[in-house]
Short mmCIF file of C-alpha atoms and ligand atoms in Angstrom, two decimals:
data_model
loop_
_atom_site.label_atom_id
_atom_site.label_comp_id
_atom_site.label_asym_id
_atom_site.label_seq_id
_atom_site.Cartn_x
_atom_site.Cartn_y
_atom_site.Cartn_z
CA UNK A 182 21.48 133.99 186.59
CA UNK A 183 17.73 134.38 186.44
CA UNK A 184 15.27 132.21 188.38
CA UNK A 185 14.52 130.13 185.33
CA UNK A 186 17.33 127.65 185.03
CA UNK A 187 18.93 127.62 181.63
CA UNK A 188 18.81 123.96 180.79
CA UNK A 189 21.30 122.63 178.32
CA UNK A 190 20.14 119.51 176.61
CA UNK A 191 22.47 116.60 176.05
CA UNK A 192 22.37 117.30 172.32
CA UNK A 193 23.18 120.98 172.77
CA UNK A 194 26.03 120.18 175.12
CA UNK A 195 27.51 117.79 172.60
CA UNK A 196 27.07 120.29 169.78
CA UNK A 197 28.88 122.98 171.75
CA UNK A 198 31.74 120.84 172.95
CA UNK A 199 32.28 119.10 169.65
CA UNK A 200 32.18 122.38 167.73
CA UNK A 201 34.58 123.90 170.23
CA UNK A 202 37.04 121.03 170.17
CA UNK A 203 36.73 120.69 166.40
CA UNK A 204 37.24 124.41 165.90
CA UNK A 205 40.27 124.35 168.16
CA UNK A 206 41.80 121.48 166.21
CA UNK A 207 41.05 123.10 162.87
CA UNK A 208 42.57 126.38 164.05
CA UNK A 209 45.65 124.59 165.34
CA UNK A 210 46.06 122.90 161.99
CA UNK A 211 45.43 125.94 159.85
CA UNK A 212 47.33 128.56 161.85
CA UNK A 213 50.85 127.47 160.83
CA UNK A 214 49.77 127.04 157.21
CA UNK A 215 48.18 130.47 157.01
CA UNK A 216 51.14 132.08 158.76
CA UNK A 217 53.43 130.42 156.24
CA UNK A 218 51.41 131.73 153.32
CA UNK A 219 51.35 135.24 154.80
CA UNK A 220 55.09 135.26 155.46
CA UNK A 221 56.15 137.41 152.48
CA UNK A 222 53.63 140.08 153.45
CA UNK A 223 54.73 140.11 157.10
CA UNK A 224 58.47 140.05 156.55
CA UNK A 225 60.27 143.30 157.36
CA UNK A 226 62.33 144.59 154.47
CA UNK A 227 66.08 144.60 154.90
CA UNK A 228 68.34 147.55 154.20
CA UNK A 229 69.88 147.22 150.78
CA UNK A 230 73.57 147.66 150.05
CA UNK A 231 75.03 150.72 148.38
CA UNK A 232 76.49 150.07 144.94
CA UNK A 233 78.92 152.18 142.97
CA UNK A 234 77.52 153.53 139.72
CA UNK A 235 80.88 154.43 138.20
CA UNK A 236 80.35 158.17 138.33
CA UNK A 237 82.52 160.57 140.28
CA UNK A 238 81.16 163.43 142.33
CA UNK A 239 82.76 166.01 140.02
CA UNK A 240 80.97 164.63 136.96
CA UNK A 241 77.53 165.38 138.37
CA UNK A 242 76.09 168.54 136.87
CA UNK A 243 72.74 170.28 136.57
CA UNK A 244 72.12 168.28 133.44
CA UNK A 245 70.58 164.94 134.55
CA UNK A 246 72.77 161.99 133.58
CA UNK A 247 71.55 158.47 133.27
CA UNK A 248 73.58 155.79 135.06
CA UNK A 249 73.02 152.05 134.68
CA UNK A 250 74.20 149.63 137.30
CA UNK A 251 73.46 146.17 138.64
CA UNK A 252 72.38 145.29 142.12
CA UNK A 253 72.23 141.90 143.84
CA UNK A 254 68.70 141.00 144.75
CA UNK A 255 67.51 138.20 146.98
CA UNK A 256 64.28 136.65 145.83
CA UNK A 257 63.49 133.85 148.24
CA UNK A 258 65.83 131.00 147.39
CA UNK A 259 66.99 132.75 144.22
CA UNK A 260 69.69 135.38 144.09
CA UNK A 261 70.28 137.36 140.96
CA UNK A 262 71.57 140.61 139.56
CA UNK A 263 69.01 143.16 138.59
CA UNK A 264 69.70 146.01 136.18
CA UNK A 265 68.69 149.38 137.54
CA UNK A 266 69.08 152.95 136.34
CA UNK A 267 69.00 156.37 137.91
CA UNK A 268 69.10 159.96 136.76
CA UNK A 269 71.81 161.77 138.69
CA UNK A 270 71.56 165.53 138.90
CA UNK A 271 72.93 168.36 141.02
CA UNK A 272 70.27 170.67 142.47
CA UNK A 273 71.47 173.68 144.51
CA UNK A 274 74.77 171.92 145.07
CA UNK A 275 73.15 168.75 146.37
CA UNK A 276 73.31 165.44 144.52
CA UNK A 277 70.00 163.82 143.69
CA UNK A 278 69.55 160.37 142.11
CA UNK A 279 66.06 159.93 140.70
CA UNK A 280 64.40 156.65 139.87
CA UNK A 281 63.28 156.53 136.23
CA UNK A 282 60.05 154.75 137.17
CA UNK A 283 57.08 157.00 136.51
CA UNK A 284 54.99 157.55 139.65
CA UNK A 285 51.79 157.34 137.63
CA UNK A 286 51.72 153.69 136.53
CA UNK A 287 55.33 152.65 136.32
CA UNK A 288 56.52 153.31 132.77
CA UNK A 289 60.08 154.56 132.29
CA UNK A 290 60.74 158.26 132.03
CA UNK A 291 63.46 159.87 129.93
CA UNK A 292 65.09 163.31 130.07
CA UNK A 293 64.27 165.86 127.43
CA UNK A 294 62.55 163.57 124.95
CA UNK A 295 59.50 165.78 124.56
CA UNK A 296 60.36 168.54 122.09
CA UNK A 297 57.82 170.88 123.65
CA UNK A 298 59.39 170.46 127.09
CA UNK A 299 63.09 169.81 126.51
CA UNK A 300 64.05 170.61 130.11
CA UNK A 301 61.81 168.05 131.78
CA UNK A 302 61.53 164.33 132.38
CA UNK A 303 58.91 162.87 130.08
CA UNK A 304 56.87 159.70 130.32
CA UNK A 305 55.55 158.56 126.93
CA UNK A 306 52.75 156.39 128.33
CA UNK A 307 50.31 159.10 129.36
CA UNK A 308 52.47 162.16 128.82
CA UNK A 309 53.49 162.53 132.45
CA UNK A 310 56.14 165.22 133.10
CA UNK A 311 58.58 165.98 135.91
CA UNK A 312 60.89 168.90 136.53
CA UNK A 313 64.66 168.67 136.74
CA UNK A 314 64.49 167.89 140.50
CA UNK A 315 61.84 165.21 139.95
CA UNK A 316 58.81 167.29 141.00
CA UNK A 317 55.75 166.22 139.07
CA UNK A 318 54.26 168.85 136.79
CA UNK A 319 50.71 169.70 137.86
CA UNK A 320 48.08 168.83 135.31
CA UNK A 321 49.92 165.70 134.10
CA UNK A 322 48.94 162.22 135.36
CA UNK A 323 51.67 161.57 137.99
CA UNK A 324 50.59 162.63 141.48
CA UNK A 325 53.92 162.67 143.30
CA UNK A 326 57.58 163.35 142.50
CA UNK A 327 59.94 160.71 141.12
CA UNK A 328 61.30 158.40 143.80
CA UNK A 329 64.79 159.01 145.04
CA UNK A 330 67.77 156.73 145.63
CA UNK A 331 69.75 157.10 148.82
CA UNK A 332 73.03 158.70 147.77
CA UNK A 333 76.40 158.19 149.43
CA UNK A 334 79.71 159.66 148.28
CA UNK A 335 82.71 157.47 149.07
CA UNK A 336 86.18 158.56 147.98
CA UNK A 337 84.59 160.95 145.52
CA UNK A 338 82.49 158.25 143.86
CA UNK A 339 78.71 158.06 143.81
CA UNK A 340 77.08 155.09 145.54
CA UNK A 341 73.34 154.45 145.39
CA UNK A 342 71.23 152.58 147.93
CA UNK A 343 67.52 151.92 148.44
CA UNK A 344 64.78 153.76 146.62
CA UNK A 345 62.53 155.95 148.78
CA UNK A 346 59.33 157.83 148.08
CA UNK A 347 59.16 161.58 148.43
CA UNK A 348 56.24 163.86 149.23
CA UNK B 296 23.59 135.60 163.03
CA UNK B 297 24.83 132.36 161.49
CA UNK B 298 21.40 130.88 162.08
CA UNK B 299 19.82 133.76 160.20
CA UNK B 300 22.13 133.33 157.22
CA UNK B 301 21.45 129.61 157.24
CA UNK B 302 17.69 130.14 157.36
CA UNK B 303 17.87 132.68 154.55
CA UNK B 304 19.71 130.26 152.28
CA UNK B 305 17.61 127.29 153.40
CA UNK B 306 14.37 129.11 152.67
CA UNK B 307 15.48 129.58 149.09
CA UNK B 308 17.42 126.40 148.36
CA UNK B 309 16.03 123.87 150.84
CA UNK B 310 19.50 122.60 151.79
CA UNK B 311 18.50 120.87 155.02
CA UNK B 312 17.54 117.53 153.44
CA UNK B 313 20.87 117.52 151.57
CA UNK B 314 23.13 117.48 154.62
CA UNK B 315 20.61 115.60 156.81
CA UNK B 316 20.82 112.77 154.36
CA UNK B 317 24.60 112.70 154.63
CA UNK B 318 25.24 113.58 158.25
CA UNK B 319 22.22 112.64 160.29
CA UNK B 320 22.27 108.92 160.89
CA UNK B 321 22.39 106.55 163.80
CA UNK B 322 25.73 105.29 165.01
CA UNK B 323 25.06 101.63 165.83
CA UNK B 324 25.94 100.55 169.33
CA UNK B 325 28.65 98.11 168.26
CA UNK B 326 30.72 100.84 166.58
CA UNK B 327 30.35 103.38 169.38
CA UNK B 328 33.37 103.50 171.72
CA UNK B 329 31.11 104.98 174.41
CA UNK B 330 29.35 101.61 174.61
CA UNK B 331 32.22 99.23 174.03
CA UNK B 332 35.63 100.79 174.25
CA UNK B 333 37.10 98.26 171.86
CA UNK B 334 34.91 99.83 169.18
CA UNK B 335 37.61 102.51 168.75
CA UNK B 336 38.98 100.31 165.97
CA UNK B 337 36.07 101.62 163.91
CA UNK B 338 37.68 105.08 164.07
CA UNK B 339 40.67 104.17 161.96
CA UNK B 340 38.90 104.85 158.66
CA UNK B 341 37.91 108.34 159.77
CA UNK B 342 41.39 108.96 161.15
CA UNK B 343 42.92 107.95 157.83
CA UNK B 344 40.69 110.47 156.12
CA UNK B 345 41.63 113.10 158.70
CA UNK B 346 45.32 112.63 157.94
CA UNK B 347 44.60 112.72 154.21
CA UNK B 348 42.93 116.10 154.72
CA UNK B 349 46.04 117.31 156.55
CA UNK B 350 48.21 116.04 153.70
CA UNK B 351 46.16 117.83 151.09
CA UNK B 352 46.06 121.12 153.02
CA UNK B 353 49.73 121.14 154.03
CA UNK B 354 50.70 120.02 150.52
CA UNK B 355 48.79 122.91 148.98
CA UNK B 356 50.64 125.35 151.20
CA UNK B 357 54.03 123.75 150.50
CA UNK B 358 53.36 124.23 146.80
CA UNK B 359 53.41 127.99 147.40
CA UNK B 360 57.16 127.79 147.92
CA UNK B 361 58.29 124.56 146.31
CA UNK B 362 59.54 124.51 142.71
CA UNK B 363 59.91 121.24 140.80
CA UNK B 364 63.18 122.03 139.08
CA UNK B 365 66.45 120.20 139.69
CA UNK B 366 68.44 123.43 140.09
CA UNK B 367 66.12 125.05 142.61
CA UNK B 368 64.03 122.29 144.20
CA UNK B 369 66.36 121.64 147.10
CA UNK B 370 67.01 125.34 147.69
CA UNK B 371 63.30 126.05 147.73
CA UNK B 372 62.68 123.29 150.28
CA UNK B 373 65.60 124.57 152.35
CA UNK B 374 64.18 128.08 152.15
CA UNK B 375 60.64 127.12 153.10
CA UNK B 376 61.91 125.02 155.98
CA UNK B 377 64.45 127.45 157.43
CA UNK B 378 63.53 130.96 156.34
CA UNK B 379 59.74 130.98 156.17
CA UNK B 380 57.99 131.41 159.52
CA UNK B 381 56.22 128.15 160.46
CA UNK B 382 57.46 126.57 157.23
CA UNK B 383 59.17 123.98 159.38
CA UNK B 384 55.86 123.09 161.01
CA UNK B 385 53.97 122.82 157.74
CA UNK B 386 56.68 120.71 156.14
CA UNK B 387 56.80 118.63 159.31
CA UNK B 388 53.04 118.03 159.10
CA UNK B 389 53.40 116.83 155.52
CA UNK B 390 56.53 114.79 156.24
CA UNK B 391 55.22 112.92 159.30
CA UNK B 392 51.67 112.83 157.98
CA UNK B 393 52.89 110.90 154.96
CA UNK B 394 53.95 108.04 157.22
CA UNK B 395 50.99 108.37 159.55
CA UNK B 396 48.49 108.08 156.70
CA UNK B 397 49.98 104.73 155.75
CA UNK B 398 49.94 103.50 159.37
CA UNK B 399 46.29 104.55 159.76
CA UNK B 400 45.30 103.01 156.46
CA UNK B 401 46.95 99.76 157.51
CA UNK B 402 45.14 99.70 160.87
CA UNK B 403 41.85 100.46 159.11
CA UNK B 404 42.48 97.57 156.72
CA UNK B 405 43.15 95.25 159.66
CA UNK B 406 39.85 96.28 161.27
CA UNK B 407 37.94 95.62 158.05
CA UNK B 408 39.69 92.30 157.68
CA UNK B 409 39.12 91.01 161.20
CA UNK B 410 35.49 92.12 161.34
CA UNK B 411 34.92 90.39 158.00
CA UNK B 412 33.48 93.60 156.60
CA UNK B 413 34.76 92.86 153.11
CA UNK B 414 32.16 90.08 152.63
CA UNK B 415 29.07 90.34 150.46
CA UNK B 416 27.66 92.91 149.76
CA UNK B 417 30.79 94.99 150.45
CA UNK B 418 33.30 93.33 148.09
CA UNK B 419 33.42 96.37 145.82
CA UNK B 420 34.37 98.64 148.65
CA UNK B 421 37.28 96.36 149.51
CA UNK B 422 38.41 96.70 145.89
CA UNK B 423 38.17 100.48 146.07
CA UNK B 424 40.09 100.34 149.34
CA UNK B 425 42.90 98.40 147.69
CA UNK B 426 43.05 101.02 144.92
CA UNK B 427 43.21 103.73 147.59
CA UNK B 428 46.09 101.84 149.17
CA UNK B 429 48.05 101.94 145.90
CA UNK B 430 47.24 105.59 145.26
CA UNK B 431 48.52 106.54 148.71
CA UNK B 432 51.66 104.44 148.27
CA UNK B 433 52.12 106.25 144.95
CA UNK B 434 51.80 109.62 146.69
CA UNK B 435 54.42 108.57 149.21
CA UNK B 436 56.76 107.37 146.48
CA UNK B 437 56.44 110.40 144.20
CA UNK B 438 56.51 112.89 147.09
CA UNK B 439 59.70 111.40 148.47
CA UNK B 440 61.67 112.52 145.40
CA UNK B 441 60.53 116.13 145.58
CA UNK B 442 63.05 117.52 148.15
CA UNK B 443 65.73 116.43 145.64
CA UNK B 444 68.39 115.53 148.17
CA UNK B 445 70.56 112.41 148.27
CA UNK B 446 67.97 110.37 150.13
CA UNK B 447 65.26 111.39 147.68
CA UNK B 448 67.41 110.63 144.67
CA UNK B 449 68.61 107.21 145.76
CA UNK B 450 65.17 106.18 147.02
CA UNK B 451 63.88 106.87 143.54
CA UNK B 452 66.79 105.03 141.92
CA UNK B 453 65.80 101.97 143.94
CA UNK B 454 62.08 102.49 143.37
CA UNK B 455 62.59 102.61 139.63
CA UNK B 456 64.79 99.49 139.76
CA UNK B 457 61.89 97.75 141.45
CA UNK B 458 59.56 98.91 138.69
CA UNK B 459 62.04 97.64 136.13
CA UNK B 460 62.08 94.21 137.74
CA UNK B 461 58.51 93.66 136.58
CA UNK B 462 58.37 91.03 133.82
CA UNK B 463 58.00 92.18 130.18
CA UNK B 464 56.83 95.75 130.87
CA UNK B 465 59.59 96.56 133.38
CA UNK B 466 61.87 98.65 131.22
CA UNK B 467 58.96 100.46 129.64
CA UNK B 468 57.56 101.28 133.07
CA UNK B 469 60.89 102.60 134.32
CA UNK B 470 61.42 104.86 131.33
CA UNK B 471 57.84 106.08 131.47
CA UNK B 472 58.10 106.91 135.18
CA UNK B 473 61.53 108.52 134.90
CA UNK B 474 60.57 110.42 131.77
CA UNK B 475 63.65 109.11 129.97
CA UNK B 476 66.85 107.21 130.66
CA UNK B 477 68.19 109.69 133.17
CA UNK B 478 66.73 110.22 136.62
CA UNK B 479 66.83 113.99 136.49
CA UNK B 480 64.98 117.06 135.33
CA UNK B 481 62.18 115.21 133.61
CA UNK B 482 61.76 112.74 136.44
CA UNK B 483 61.30 115.51 138.98
CA UNK B 484 58.82 117.45 136.84
CA UNK B 485 56.78 114.32 136.21
CA UNK B 486 56.85 113.12 139.81
CA UNK B 487 55.66 116.56 140.88
CA UNK B 488 52.76 116.50 138.42
CA UNK B 489 51.81 113.00 139.53
CA UNK B 490 52.18 113.91 143.20
CA UNK B 491 50.09 117.10 143.21
CA UNK B 492 47.58 116.60 140.38
CA UNK B 493 47.09 113.07 139.13
CA UNK B 494 47.16 111.05 142.34
CA UNK B 495 45.28 113.57 144.54
CA UNK B 496 42.61 113.65 141.81
CA UNK B 497 42.39 109.86 141.80
CA UNK B 498 42.44 109.86 145.61
CA UNK B 499 39.46 112.20 145.87
CA UNK B 500 37.50 110.24 143.27
CA UNK B 501 38.13 106.94 145.03
CA UNK B 502 37.33 108.43 148.45
CA UNK B 503 34.05 109.68 147.01
CA UNK B 504 33.21 106.16 145.81
CA UNK B 505 34.33 104.68 149.14
CA UNK B 506 32.09 106.98 151.19
CA UNK B 507 29.17 106.67 148.83
CA UNK B 508 29.21 102.90 149.25
CA UNK B 509 29.49 103.15 153.03
CA UNK B 510 26.48 105.47 153.11
CA UNK B 511 24.53 103.21 150.79
CA UNK B 512 25.33 99.92 152.54
CA UNK B 513 25.73 101.13 156.10
CA UNK B 514 28.40 99.95 158.48
CA UNK B 515 28.76 96.17 158.75
CA UNK B 516 27.02 94.42 161.63
CA UNK B 517 28.46 93.28 164.98
CA UNK B 518 30.61 90.17 165.19
C1 HEM C 614 47.94 111.19 151.01
C2 HEM C 614 48.48 112.20 150.42
C3 HEM C 614 49.97 112.55 150.35
C4 HEM C 614 51.09 111.83 150.76
C5 HEM C 614 51.13 110.46 151.40
C6 HEM C 614 52.24 112.66 150.45
C7 HEM C 614 53.58 112.30 150.70
C8 HEM C 614 54.70 113.12 150.53
C9 HEM C 614 56.05 112.82 150.92
C10 HEM C 614 56.54 111.51 151.54
C11 HEM C 614 56.83 113.90 150.63
C12 HEM C 614 58.33 114.09 150.93
C13 HEM C 614 58.40 114.94 152.18
C14 HEM C 614 59.73 114.98 152.85
O1 HEM C 614 60.58 114.12 152.55
O2 HEM C 614 59.91 115.87 153.68
C15 HEM C 614 56.00 114.89 150.01
C16 HEM C 614 56.42 116.13 149.56
C17 HEM C 614 55.63 117.09 148.96
N1 HEM C 614 54.25 117.00 148.75
FE1 HEM C 614 53.04 115.43 149.28
N2 HEM C 614 51.81 113.82 149.86
C18 HEM C 614 50.44 113.79 149.77
C19 HEM C 614 49.62 114.76 149.22
C20 HEM C 614 50.07 115.96 148.65
C21 HEM C 614 49.22 116.94 148.00
C22 HEM C 614 47.71 116.80 147.83
C23 HEM C 614 50.04 117.98 147.59
C24 HEM C 614 49.73 119.30 146.86
C25 HEM C 614 48.57 119.69 146.41
C26 HEM C 614 51.40 117.67 147.98
C27 HEM C 614 52.51 118.47 147.77
C28 HEM C 614 53.83 118.17 148.13
C29 HEM C 614 54.97 119.03 147.91
C30 HEM C 614 54.95 120.42 147.24
C31 HEM C 614 56.10 118.36 148.43
C32 HEM C 614 57.57 118.86 148.41
C33 HEM C 614 57.94 119.63 149.65
C34 HEM C 614 58.65 118.80 150.69
O3 HEM C 614 59.36 117.87 150.33
O4 HEM C 614 58.52 119.12 151.88
N3 HEM C 614 51.38 116.43 148.62
N4 HEM C 614 54.69 114.41 149.97
S1 FES C 615 52.80 155.77 133.49
FE1 FES C 615 53.88 157.61 133.19
S2 FES C 615 52.29 158.94 132.74
FE2 FES C 615 51.17 157.11 133.06
#
């Protein structure tokens, strides 16, 4: 402290204490509300279940096959079945299940629908293209490969789990 | 920093007189608990407003999760109370606040009554106060149905019977409030609309009038 005493006037003292106490009360009131509103963003995602897609291991070939299946999803207080699809393909002996959602802006890709590129996945929205193993073709809008489902083989049948990003 | 921002805005818009006019006024000795402790009864009006603010804020946040639909209403309340972090606290604030606001309003009314503050020239503000009383009762009544559990349902059954007991217009009032003959989907949707839009709107308008008159007429004199 310097020689000059720092004098706090009665008015200043009241301003400080009332602002402090008021701020504390306001924070105490608002904190639970804000935390509640932020909850969806702070919640940690749960591991999804694996679902059978009705395709046996032997049926998977180098030609991508589309499988449609339903998965239970929990949406807050509402549980429902969501339709999902995947392209299942064998690459170097390994089974890959690709998400059909274009990594550019989310349209749905299809296999071999572009006559100029019959051996690729094609997205009609902005002509995005992906190779057989999901790698995005350079020079087309998508910037990363198609997402991939977790694959599990149980008793020779294909089961798909969560979708994960690659590269 | 804050001072600088304030000065910058004030220099351009001259906002000081605006808030000075509202906030900067003497608190007469007879309403100041620091002078006479019994003057704390003059706080009840402000406390009522404080709880109303809590109701409005917590209600807004509840609306982020609540859905006014007979299939999902109860599930959504259950979810926000048990699954959402702090949802229990926010619902608790709204739940207990709903009763507290009525207690505070009642105490405030008693203070006004026993200090004779409703007399000329403040008759109009008493009238506005009575309207506020009904609006807040209405908020309590319509809000009570929203969780859509047994208690909510049967409270509304009884409430609507009471409305029906009114002479001549009773049946009309019941059907209008319930949105039909059945207490069900339409009742819940309508009670929700009334609870979160119509009555809060009326409440804010009336509070504005209430505070304007207090500012204009000043607080009533000592006994
Ligand atoms: C003075 C003002 C208010 C009073 C007295 C009041 C009263 C009530 C009551 C008694 C309940 C039932 C709560 C329970 O049983 O747990 C309720 C529920 C509800 N209120 Fe209000 N309310 C007020 C203002 C508001 C406002 C301004 C909003 C929204 C903008 C709102 C939104 C809700 C919602 C979404 C529910 C259903 C959730 C639940 O039941 O917990 N309320 N209210
Ligand atoms: S969304 Fe597929 S290319 Fe743009």
